[in-house]
Coordinates of C-alpha atoms in Angstrom, one line a residue:
X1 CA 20.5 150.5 65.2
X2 CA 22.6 149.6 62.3
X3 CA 22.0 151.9 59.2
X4 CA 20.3 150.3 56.5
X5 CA 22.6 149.9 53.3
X6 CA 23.2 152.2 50.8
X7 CA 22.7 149.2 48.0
X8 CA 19.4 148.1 49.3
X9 CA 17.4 150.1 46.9
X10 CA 19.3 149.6 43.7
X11 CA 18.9 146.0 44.7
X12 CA 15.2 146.3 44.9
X13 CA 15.0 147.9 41.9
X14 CA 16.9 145.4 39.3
X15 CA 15.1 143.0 41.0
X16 CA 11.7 144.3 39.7
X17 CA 13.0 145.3 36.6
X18 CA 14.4 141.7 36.2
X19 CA 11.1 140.5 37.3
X20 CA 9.5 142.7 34.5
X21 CA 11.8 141.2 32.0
X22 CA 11.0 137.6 32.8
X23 CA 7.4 138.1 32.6
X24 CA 7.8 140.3 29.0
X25 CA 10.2 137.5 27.6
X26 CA 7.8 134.9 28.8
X27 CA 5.1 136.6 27.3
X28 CA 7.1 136.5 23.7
X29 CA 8.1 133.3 23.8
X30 CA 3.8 132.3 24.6
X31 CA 3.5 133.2 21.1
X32 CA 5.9 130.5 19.6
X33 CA 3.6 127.1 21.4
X34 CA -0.1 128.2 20.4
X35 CA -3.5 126.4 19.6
X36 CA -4.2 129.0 16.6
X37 CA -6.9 127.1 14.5
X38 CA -7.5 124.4 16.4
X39 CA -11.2 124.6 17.5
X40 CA -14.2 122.4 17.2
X41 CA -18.3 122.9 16.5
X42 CA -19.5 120.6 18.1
X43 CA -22.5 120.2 20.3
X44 CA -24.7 117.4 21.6
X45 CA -28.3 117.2 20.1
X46 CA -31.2 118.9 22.0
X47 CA -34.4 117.1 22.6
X48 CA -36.3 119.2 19.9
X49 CA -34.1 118.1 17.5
X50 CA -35.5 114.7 17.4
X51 CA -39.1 114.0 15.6
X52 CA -41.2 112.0 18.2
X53 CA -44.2 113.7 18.1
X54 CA -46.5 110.8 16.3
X55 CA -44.5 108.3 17.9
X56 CA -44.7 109.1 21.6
X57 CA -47.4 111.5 22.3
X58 CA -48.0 112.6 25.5
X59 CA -50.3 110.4 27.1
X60 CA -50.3 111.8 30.9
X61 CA -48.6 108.6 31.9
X62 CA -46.2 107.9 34.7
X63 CA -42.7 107.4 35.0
X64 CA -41.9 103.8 36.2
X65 CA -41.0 103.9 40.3
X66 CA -38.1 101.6 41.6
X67 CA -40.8 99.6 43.2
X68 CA -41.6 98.6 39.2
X69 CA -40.9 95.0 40.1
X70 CA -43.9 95.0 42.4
X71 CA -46.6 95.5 39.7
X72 CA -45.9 91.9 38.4
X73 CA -47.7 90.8 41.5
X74 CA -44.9 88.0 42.1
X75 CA -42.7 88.6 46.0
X76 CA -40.4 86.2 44.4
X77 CA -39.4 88.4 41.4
X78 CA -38.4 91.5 43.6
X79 CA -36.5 88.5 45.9
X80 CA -34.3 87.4 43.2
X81 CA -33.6 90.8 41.9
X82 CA -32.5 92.1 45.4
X83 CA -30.4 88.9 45.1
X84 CA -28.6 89.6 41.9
X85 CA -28.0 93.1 43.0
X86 CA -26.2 92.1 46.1
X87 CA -24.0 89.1 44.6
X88 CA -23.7 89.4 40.8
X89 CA -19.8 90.2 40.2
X90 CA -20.3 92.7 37.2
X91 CA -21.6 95.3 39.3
X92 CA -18.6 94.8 42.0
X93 CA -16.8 95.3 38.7
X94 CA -19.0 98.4 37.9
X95 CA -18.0 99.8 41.6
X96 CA -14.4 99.3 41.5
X97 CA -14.4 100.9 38.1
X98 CA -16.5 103.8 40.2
X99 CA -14.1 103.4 43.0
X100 CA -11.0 104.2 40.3
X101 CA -13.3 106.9 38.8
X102 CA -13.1 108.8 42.7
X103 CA -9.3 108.0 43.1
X104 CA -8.6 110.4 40.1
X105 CA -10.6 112.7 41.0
X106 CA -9.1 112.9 44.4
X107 CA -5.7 112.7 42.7
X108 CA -6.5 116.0 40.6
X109 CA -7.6 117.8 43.5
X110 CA -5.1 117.4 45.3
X111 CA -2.3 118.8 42.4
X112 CA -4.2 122.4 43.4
X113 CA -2.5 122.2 47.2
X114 CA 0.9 122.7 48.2
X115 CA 3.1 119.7 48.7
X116 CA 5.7 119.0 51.7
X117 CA 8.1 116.7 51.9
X118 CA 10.8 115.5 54.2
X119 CA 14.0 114.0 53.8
X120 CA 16.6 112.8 55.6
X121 CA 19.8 110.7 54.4
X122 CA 23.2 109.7 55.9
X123 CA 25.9 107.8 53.9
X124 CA 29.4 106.8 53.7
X125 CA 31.2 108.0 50.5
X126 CA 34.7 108.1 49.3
X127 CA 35.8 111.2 47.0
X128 CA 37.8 110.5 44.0
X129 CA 41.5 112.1 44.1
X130 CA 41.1 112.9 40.0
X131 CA 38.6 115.9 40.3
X132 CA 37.6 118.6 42.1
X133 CA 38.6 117.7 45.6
X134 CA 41.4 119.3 47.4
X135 CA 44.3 117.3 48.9
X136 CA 43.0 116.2 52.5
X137 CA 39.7 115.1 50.6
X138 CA 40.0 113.2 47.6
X139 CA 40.8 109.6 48.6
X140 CA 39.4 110.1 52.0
X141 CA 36.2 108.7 53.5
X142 CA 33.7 111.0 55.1
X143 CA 30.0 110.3 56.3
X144 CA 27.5 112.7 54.8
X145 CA 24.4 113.8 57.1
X146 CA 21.4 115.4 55.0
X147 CA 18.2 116.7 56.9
X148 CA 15.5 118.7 54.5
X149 CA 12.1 119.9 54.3
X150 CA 10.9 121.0 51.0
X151 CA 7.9 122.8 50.0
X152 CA 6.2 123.0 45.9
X153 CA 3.4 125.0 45.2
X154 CA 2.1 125.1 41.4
X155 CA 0.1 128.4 41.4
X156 CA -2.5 127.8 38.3
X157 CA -2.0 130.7 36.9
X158 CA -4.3 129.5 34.0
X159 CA -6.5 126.6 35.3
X160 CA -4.9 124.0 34.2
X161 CA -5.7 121.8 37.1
X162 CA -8.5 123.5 38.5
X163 CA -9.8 122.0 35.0
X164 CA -8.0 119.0 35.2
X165 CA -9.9 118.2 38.7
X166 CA -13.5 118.9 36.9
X167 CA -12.7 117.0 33.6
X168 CA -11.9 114.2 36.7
X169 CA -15.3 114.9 38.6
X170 CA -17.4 114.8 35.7
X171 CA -15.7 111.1 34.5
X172 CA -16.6 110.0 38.3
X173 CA -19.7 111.4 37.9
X174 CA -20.4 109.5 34.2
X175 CA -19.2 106.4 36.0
X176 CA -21.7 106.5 38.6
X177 CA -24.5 107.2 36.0
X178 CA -23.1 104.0 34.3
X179 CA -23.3 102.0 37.7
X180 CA -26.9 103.1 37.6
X181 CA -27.2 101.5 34.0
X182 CA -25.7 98.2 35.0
X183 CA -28.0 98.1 37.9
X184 CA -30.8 98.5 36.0
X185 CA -29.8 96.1 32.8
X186 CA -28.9 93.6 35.4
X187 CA -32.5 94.2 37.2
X188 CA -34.6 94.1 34.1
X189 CA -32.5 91.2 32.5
X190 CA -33.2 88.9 35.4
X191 CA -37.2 89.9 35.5
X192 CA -37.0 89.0 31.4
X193 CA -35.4 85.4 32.0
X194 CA -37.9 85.5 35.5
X195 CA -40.7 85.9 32.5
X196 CA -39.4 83.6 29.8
X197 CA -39.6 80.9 32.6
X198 CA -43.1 81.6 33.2
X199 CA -43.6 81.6 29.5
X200 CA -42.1 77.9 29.3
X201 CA -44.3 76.8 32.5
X202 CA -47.0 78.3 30.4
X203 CA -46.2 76.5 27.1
X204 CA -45.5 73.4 29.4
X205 CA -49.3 73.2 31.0
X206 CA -50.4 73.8 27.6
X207 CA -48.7 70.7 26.1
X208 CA -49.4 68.8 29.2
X209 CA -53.5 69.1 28.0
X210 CA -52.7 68.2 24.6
X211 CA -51.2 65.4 25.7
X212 CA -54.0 64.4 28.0
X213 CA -56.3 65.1 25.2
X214 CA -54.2 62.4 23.0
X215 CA -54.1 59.9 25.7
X216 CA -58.0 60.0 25.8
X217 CA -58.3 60.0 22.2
X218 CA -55.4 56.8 22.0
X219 CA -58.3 55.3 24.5
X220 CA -61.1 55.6 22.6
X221 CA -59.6 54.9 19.2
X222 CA -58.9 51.4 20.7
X223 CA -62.5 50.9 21.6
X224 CA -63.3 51.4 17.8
X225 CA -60.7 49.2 16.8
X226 CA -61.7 46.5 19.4
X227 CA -65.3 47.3 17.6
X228 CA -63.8 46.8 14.5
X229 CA -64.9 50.8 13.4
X230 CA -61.5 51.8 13.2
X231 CA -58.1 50.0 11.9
X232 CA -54.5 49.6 12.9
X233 CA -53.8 52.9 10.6
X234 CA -55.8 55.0 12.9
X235 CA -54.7 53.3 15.8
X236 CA -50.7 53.7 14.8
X237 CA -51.6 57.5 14.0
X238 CA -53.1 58.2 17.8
X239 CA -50.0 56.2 19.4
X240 CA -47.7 58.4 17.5
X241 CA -49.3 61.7 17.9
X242 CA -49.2 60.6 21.5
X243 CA -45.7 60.4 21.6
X244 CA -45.0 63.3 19.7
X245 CA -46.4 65.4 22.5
X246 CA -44.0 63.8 24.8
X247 CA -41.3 65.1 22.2
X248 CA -41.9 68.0 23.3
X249 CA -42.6 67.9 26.5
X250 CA -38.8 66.8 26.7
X251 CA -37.2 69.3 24.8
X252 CA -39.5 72.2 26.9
X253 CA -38.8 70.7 29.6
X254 CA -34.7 71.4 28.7
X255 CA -35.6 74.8 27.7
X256 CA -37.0 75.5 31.3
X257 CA -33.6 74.1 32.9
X258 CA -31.2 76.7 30.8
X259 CA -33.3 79.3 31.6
X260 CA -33.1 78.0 35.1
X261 CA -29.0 78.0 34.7
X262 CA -29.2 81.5 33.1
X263 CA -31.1 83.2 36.3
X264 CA -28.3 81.1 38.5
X265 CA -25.6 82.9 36.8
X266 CA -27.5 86.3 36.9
X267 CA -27.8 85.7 40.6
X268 CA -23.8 85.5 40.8
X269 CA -24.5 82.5 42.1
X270 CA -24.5 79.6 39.7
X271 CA -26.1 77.7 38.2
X272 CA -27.8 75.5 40.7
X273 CA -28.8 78.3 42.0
X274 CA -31.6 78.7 39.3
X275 CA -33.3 75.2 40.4
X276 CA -34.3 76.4 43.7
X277 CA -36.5 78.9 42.1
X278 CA -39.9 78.5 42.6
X279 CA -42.3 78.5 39.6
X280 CA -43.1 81.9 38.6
X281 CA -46.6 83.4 39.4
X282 CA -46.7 86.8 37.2
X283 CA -49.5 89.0 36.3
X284 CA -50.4 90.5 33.5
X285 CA -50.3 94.5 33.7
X286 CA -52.6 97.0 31.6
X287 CA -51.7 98.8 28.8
X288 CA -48.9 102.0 30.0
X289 CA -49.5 105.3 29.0
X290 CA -46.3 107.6 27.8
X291 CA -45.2 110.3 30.2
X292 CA -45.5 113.8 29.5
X293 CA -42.9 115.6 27.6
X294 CA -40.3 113.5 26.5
X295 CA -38.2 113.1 24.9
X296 CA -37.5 116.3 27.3
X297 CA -37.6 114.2 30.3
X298 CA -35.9 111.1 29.4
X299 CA -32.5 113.1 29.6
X300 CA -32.4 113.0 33.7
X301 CA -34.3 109.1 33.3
X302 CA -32.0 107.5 31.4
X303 CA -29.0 106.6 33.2
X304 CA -27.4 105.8 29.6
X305 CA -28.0 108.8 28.4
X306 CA -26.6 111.1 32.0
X307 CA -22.9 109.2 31.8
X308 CA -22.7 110.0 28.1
X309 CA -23.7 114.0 29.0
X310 CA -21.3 113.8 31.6
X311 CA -18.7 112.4 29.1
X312 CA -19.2 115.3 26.7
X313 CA -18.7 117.6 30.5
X314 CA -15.7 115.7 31.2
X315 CA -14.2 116.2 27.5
X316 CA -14.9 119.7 27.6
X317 CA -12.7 119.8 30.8
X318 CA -9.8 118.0 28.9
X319 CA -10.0 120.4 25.8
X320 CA -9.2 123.5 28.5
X321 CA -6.4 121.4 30.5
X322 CA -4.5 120.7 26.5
X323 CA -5.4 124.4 26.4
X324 CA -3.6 125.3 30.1
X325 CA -0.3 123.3 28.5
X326 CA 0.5 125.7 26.2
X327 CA 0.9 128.6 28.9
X328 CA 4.1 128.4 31.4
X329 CA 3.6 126.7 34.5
X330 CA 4.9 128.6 37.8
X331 CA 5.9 127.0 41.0
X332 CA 7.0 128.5 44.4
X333 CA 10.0 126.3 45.8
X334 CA 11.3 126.2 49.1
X335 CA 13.7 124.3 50.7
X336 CA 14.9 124.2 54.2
X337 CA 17.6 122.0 56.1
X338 CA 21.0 120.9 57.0
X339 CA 23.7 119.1 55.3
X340 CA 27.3 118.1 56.5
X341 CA 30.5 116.3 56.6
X342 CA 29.9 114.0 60.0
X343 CA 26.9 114.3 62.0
X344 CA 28.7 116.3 65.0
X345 CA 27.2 119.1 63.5
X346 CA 24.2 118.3 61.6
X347 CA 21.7 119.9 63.2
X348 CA 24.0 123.1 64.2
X349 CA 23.3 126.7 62.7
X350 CA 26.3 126.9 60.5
X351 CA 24.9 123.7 58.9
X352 CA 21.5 125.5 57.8
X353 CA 20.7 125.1 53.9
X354 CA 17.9 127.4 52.6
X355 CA 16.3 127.9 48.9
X356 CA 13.3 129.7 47.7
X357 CA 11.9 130.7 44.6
X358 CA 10.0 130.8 41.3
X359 CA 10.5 128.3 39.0
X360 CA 8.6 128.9 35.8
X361 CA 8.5 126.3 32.8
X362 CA 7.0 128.0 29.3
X363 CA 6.7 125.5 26.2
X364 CA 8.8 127.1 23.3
X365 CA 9.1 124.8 20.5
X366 CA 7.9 121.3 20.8
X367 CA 7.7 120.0 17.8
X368 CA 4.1 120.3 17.7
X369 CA 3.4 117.9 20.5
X370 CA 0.7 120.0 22.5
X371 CA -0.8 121.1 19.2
X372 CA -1.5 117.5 18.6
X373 CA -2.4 116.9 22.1
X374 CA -4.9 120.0 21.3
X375 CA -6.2 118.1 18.2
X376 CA -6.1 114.7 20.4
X377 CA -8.6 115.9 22.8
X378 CA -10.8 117.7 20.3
X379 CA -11.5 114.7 18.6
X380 CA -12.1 112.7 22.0
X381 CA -14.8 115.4 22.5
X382 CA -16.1 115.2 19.2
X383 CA -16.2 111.6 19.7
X384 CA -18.6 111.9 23.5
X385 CA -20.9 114.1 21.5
X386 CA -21.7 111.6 18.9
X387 CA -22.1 109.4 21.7
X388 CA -24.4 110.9 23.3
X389 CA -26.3 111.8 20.3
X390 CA -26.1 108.0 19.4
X391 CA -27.8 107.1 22.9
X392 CA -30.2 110.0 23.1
X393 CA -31.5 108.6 19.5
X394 CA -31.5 104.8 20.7
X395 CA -33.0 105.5 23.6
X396 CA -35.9 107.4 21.8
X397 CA -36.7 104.4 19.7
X398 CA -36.0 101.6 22.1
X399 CA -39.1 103.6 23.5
X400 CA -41.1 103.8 20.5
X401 CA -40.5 100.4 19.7
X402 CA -41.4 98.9 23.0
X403 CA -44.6 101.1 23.0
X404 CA -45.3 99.7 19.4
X405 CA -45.0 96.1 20.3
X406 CA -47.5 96.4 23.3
X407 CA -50.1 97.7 21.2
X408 CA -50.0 95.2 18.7
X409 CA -49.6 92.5 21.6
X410 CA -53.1 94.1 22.8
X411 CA -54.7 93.8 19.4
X412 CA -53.6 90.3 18.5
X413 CA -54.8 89.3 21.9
X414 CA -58.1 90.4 21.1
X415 CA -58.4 88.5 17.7
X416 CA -56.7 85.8 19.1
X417 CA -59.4 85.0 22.0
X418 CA -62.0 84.6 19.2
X419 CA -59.6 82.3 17.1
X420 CA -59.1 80.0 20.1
X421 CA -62.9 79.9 21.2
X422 CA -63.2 79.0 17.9
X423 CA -60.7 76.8 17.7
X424 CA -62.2 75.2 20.9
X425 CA -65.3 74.9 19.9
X426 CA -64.6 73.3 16.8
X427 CA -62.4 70.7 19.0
X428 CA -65.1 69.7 20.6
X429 CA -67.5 69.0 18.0
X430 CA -65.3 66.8 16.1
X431 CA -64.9 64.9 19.3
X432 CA -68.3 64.6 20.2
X433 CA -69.0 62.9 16.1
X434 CA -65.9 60.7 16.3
X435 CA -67.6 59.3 19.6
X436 CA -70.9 59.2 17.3
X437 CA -68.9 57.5 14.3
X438 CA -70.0 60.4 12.2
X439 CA -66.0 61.7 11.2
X440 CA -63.0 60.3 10.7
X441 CA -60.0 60.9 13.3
X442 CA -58.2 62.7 11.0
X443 CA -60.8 65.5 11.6
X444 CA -60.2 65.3 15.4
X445 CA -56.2 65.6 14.5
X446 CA -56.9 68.4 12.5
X447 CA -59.2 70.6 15.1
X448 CA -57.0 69.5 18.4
X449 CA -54.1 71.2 16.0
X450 CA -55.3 74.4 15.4
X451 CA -56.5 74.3 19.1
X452 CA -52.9 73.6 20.0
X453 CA -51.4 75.7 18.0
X454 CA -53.8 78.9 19.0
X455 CA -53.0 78.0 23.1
X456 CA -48.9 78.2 21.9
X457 CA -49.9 81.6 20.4
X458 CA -52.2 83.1 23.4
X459 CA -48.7 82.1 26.1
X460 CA -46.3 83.6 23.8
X461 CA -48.2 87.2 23.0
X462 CA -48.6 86.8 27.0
X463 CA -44.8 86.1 27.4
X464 CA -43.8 88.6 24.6
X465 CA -46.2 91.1 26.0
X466 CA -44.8 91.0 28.8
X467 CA -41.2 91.2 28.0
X468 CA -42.0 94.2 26.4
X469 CA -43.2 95.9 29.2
X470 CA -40.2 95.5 31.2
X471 CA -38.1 96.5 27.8
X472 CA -40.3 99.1 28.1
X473 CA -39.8 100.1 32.1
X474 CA -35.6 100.0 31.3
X475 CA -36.2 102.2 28.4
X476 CA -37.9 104.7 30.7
X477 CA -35.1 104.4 33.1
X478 CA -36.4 102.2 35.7
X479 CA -37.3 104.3 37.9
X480 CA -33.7 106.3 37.7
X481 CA -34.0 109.8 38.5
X482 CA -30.6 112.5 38.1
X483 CA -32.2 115.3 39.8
X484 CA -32.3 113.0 42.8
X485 CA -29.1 111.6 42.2
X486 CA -27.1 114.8 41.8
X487 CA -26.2 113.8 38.5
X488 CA -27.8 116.9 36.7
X489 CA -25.4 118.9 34.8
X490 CA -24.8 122.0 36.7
X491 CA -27.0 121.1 39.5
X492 CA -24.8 121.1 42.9
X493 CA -25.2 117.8 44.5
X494 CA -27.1 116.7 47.6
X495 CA -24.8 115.5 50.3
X496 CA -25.7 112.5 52.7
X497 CA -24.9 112.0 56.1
X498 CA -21.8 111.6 56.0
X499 CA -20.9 114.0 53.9
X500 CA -20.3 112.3 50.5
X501 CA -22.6 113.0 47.3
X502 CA -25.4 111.4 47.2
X503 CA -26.3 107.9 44.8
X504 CA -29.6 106.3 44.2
X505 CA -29.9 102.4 43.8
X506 CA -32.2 99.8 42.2

């Protein structure tokens, strides 16, 4: 056996002592690049800190299902919206943006394994006979042969992209909360065009009566002109009030085609799409109560409100990465192949190149670039919290102001049934004494006016009643639920089938 050299240990020793040097002088020069007084306050809003109590008491109510399209009592309703979920372009631009959202992510996960490469090269190249190269050499032609395997490691020492992969998960994760928000806008805005259509086929059938109501009254203002108990004045009035109605018959009856053309385009289908749509048939739904402790609850409801908590997460993330810059990075290098003049020899043992090592990379002076960075991604933080204190508060009212509406749709309905009895009744009377001679048409004009005008009101607190419930439904969140979807801060996701996190849909 051969005896073991005398060196060997003095080797090993300047070895660790230069070891302990690099890591003492990287140490020093940590102090020079540092986030000293950079910091931030900040922090998002908690439920409690928002006065709601008068305004949305609890009320034992439920949180709308994703069946909520059902209650309205109309098949074609949940039809078109299963439509425009399947075919309306901006939520295949809402997944790609989801589908970028998961590229990063699986880009920053994968900066936390080692990287191989291979490479392999050969070449002709002519060496210059004004340098370095020998006589024999320079001005001669040689073929190079180059075979190598590399192999780069970055350790994370200080969770730089450990942190860099979550600030990347929780942006996926915000972008698939937002998916959920266009889904649900795009759900509730074709059930409020759905309702405005029913509101015009309302309006129309009102209008239609009227008009049926003038026709008759045209007839018998005739008869009393033939019987000369009437004159031409009376007779020119009834002809015009006739055509008035057919006015605006026309111009409803262009209101109902745009909103046609708007639920087309909705569809992603255009707008001829909208004219196959069959009338709407939708009922009228009792009063809703509020559901218990919000606004508590509305933070896992609202898919508004989980992207822009998961924004705040993914900030977070991006303050500790600026953090990770200023410490030095370390990498473990290795190389292995063969390199040679020809390719006789490439692959022999004599050709063999080998490297390995640590390569370490420390920020000195940068002219206050990661400083700034620092500062940089402070303020983007800064900027998610307000966000999500903006939408928290939003979303609070946006409740409190569809629940107010409701109610006051509820009480004008009840006034307004006795005003249009009224109304109705006093129609009819004139009618009967302007048969009997006993009152001028004017009087009959005047009654069938307020009647008119008191139908118009009863179809739009309908239609706006209406529309405010399913404001109201999309301020509640549709039917959205984190906890199911794994969007929950801190909450490890459910896995499906095959094996990715799990998503809910409208």
């Amino acid at each position: 056996m051969k005896a073991a050299s005398p060196f060997l240990p003095r080797l090993r020793a300047r070895t660790a002592i230069s070891a302990l040097c690099l890591a003492a002088v990287t140490l020093g020069f940590a102090g020079c690049a540092n986030f000293a007084g950079i910091h931030s306050d900040k922090q998002i809003s908690t439920p409690d800190q928002y006065q709601t109590q008068r305004s949305l008491p609890a009320e034992g109510g439920q949180w709308p299902g994703t069946d909520w399209a059902q209650r309205f009592g109309d098949p074609q309703l949940v039809s078109l919206i299963n439509e425009a979920l399947a075919t309306n372009p901006d939520l295949a631009s809402a997944a790609a943006r989801l589908k970028a959202a998961q590229a990063q992510t699986e880009g920053a996960a994968a900066a936390l394994l080692p990287s191989v490469g291979f490479q392999a090269d050969v070449y002709r190249e002519k060496f210059t006979e004004n340098t370095i190269y020998p006589p024999g050499y320079g001005g001669t032609w040689f073929t190079q042969g180059d075979l190598n395997a590399s192999l780069s490691w970055e350790l994370d020492l200080w969770g730089k992209n450990r942190s860099a992969r979550a600030q990347a998960t929780n942006a996926e994760r915000a972008e698939e909360a937002e998916d959920q928000e266009v889904r649900l806008a795009l759900s509730t805005a074709v059930a409020r065009s759905y309702n405005q259509l029913a509101q015009q086929y309302a309006l129309h059938d009102v209008l239609e009566r009227i008009g049926k109501q003038r026709q008759n009254l045209g007839k018998l203002t005739n008869d009393r002109v033939r019987a000369g108990l009437d004159t031409q004045v009376e007779q020119k009035q009834a002809e015009s009030n006739t055509a008035d109605i057919e006015t605006q018959l026309a111009q409803l009856d262009g209101q109902i085609l745009l909103t046609r053309h708007q639920l087309g385009v909705l569809l992603g289908k255009g707008p001829d799409r909208g004219l196959e749509i069959e009338r709407p048939k939708l009922a009228q739904l009792p009063t809703p109560a509020l559901p218990d402790n919000l606004p508590l609850a509305l933070l896992g409801r609202r898919p508004d409100v989980v992207s822009a908590r998961w924004g705040v997460e993914a900030q977070l993330k991006g303050v500790d990465v600026a953090k990770a810059r200023f410490y030095p990075d370390v990498n473990l290098n290795a190389a292995f192949g063969f390199s040679t003049f020809g390719l006789g020899k490439l692959i022999d043992p004599s050709s063999q190149n080998i490297q390995a090592g640590p390569v370490i990379s420390l920020p000195i002076f940068d002219g206050g670039r990661l400083r700034a960075n620092l500062k940089g991604q402070y303020a983007a933080y800064e900027s998610a919290v307000a966000n999500y204190d903006s939408t928290l508060n939003k979303a609070l009212g946006d409740i409190a102001d569809r629940m107010s509406s409701i109610r006051s749709a509820d009480r004008q309905m009840v006034s307004q049934r006795v005003a249009q009895n009224a109304a109705q009744r006093a129609y009819d009377l004139a009618i009967d004494r302007y048969k009997a001679g006993l009152t001028p048409q004017v009087t009959v004009l005047t009654a069938e006016s307020s009647l008119l005008l008191q139908e118009q009101t009863r179809v739009n607190i309908e239609g706006a009643r209406r529309d405010q419930q399913i404001g109201l439904i999309k301020a509640l969140g549709g039917g959205f639920d984190a906890q199911a979807a794994g969007l929950v801060v801190g909450q490890e996701r459910p896995a499906t089938a095959d094996g990715d996190a799990a998503t809910q849909t409208h």
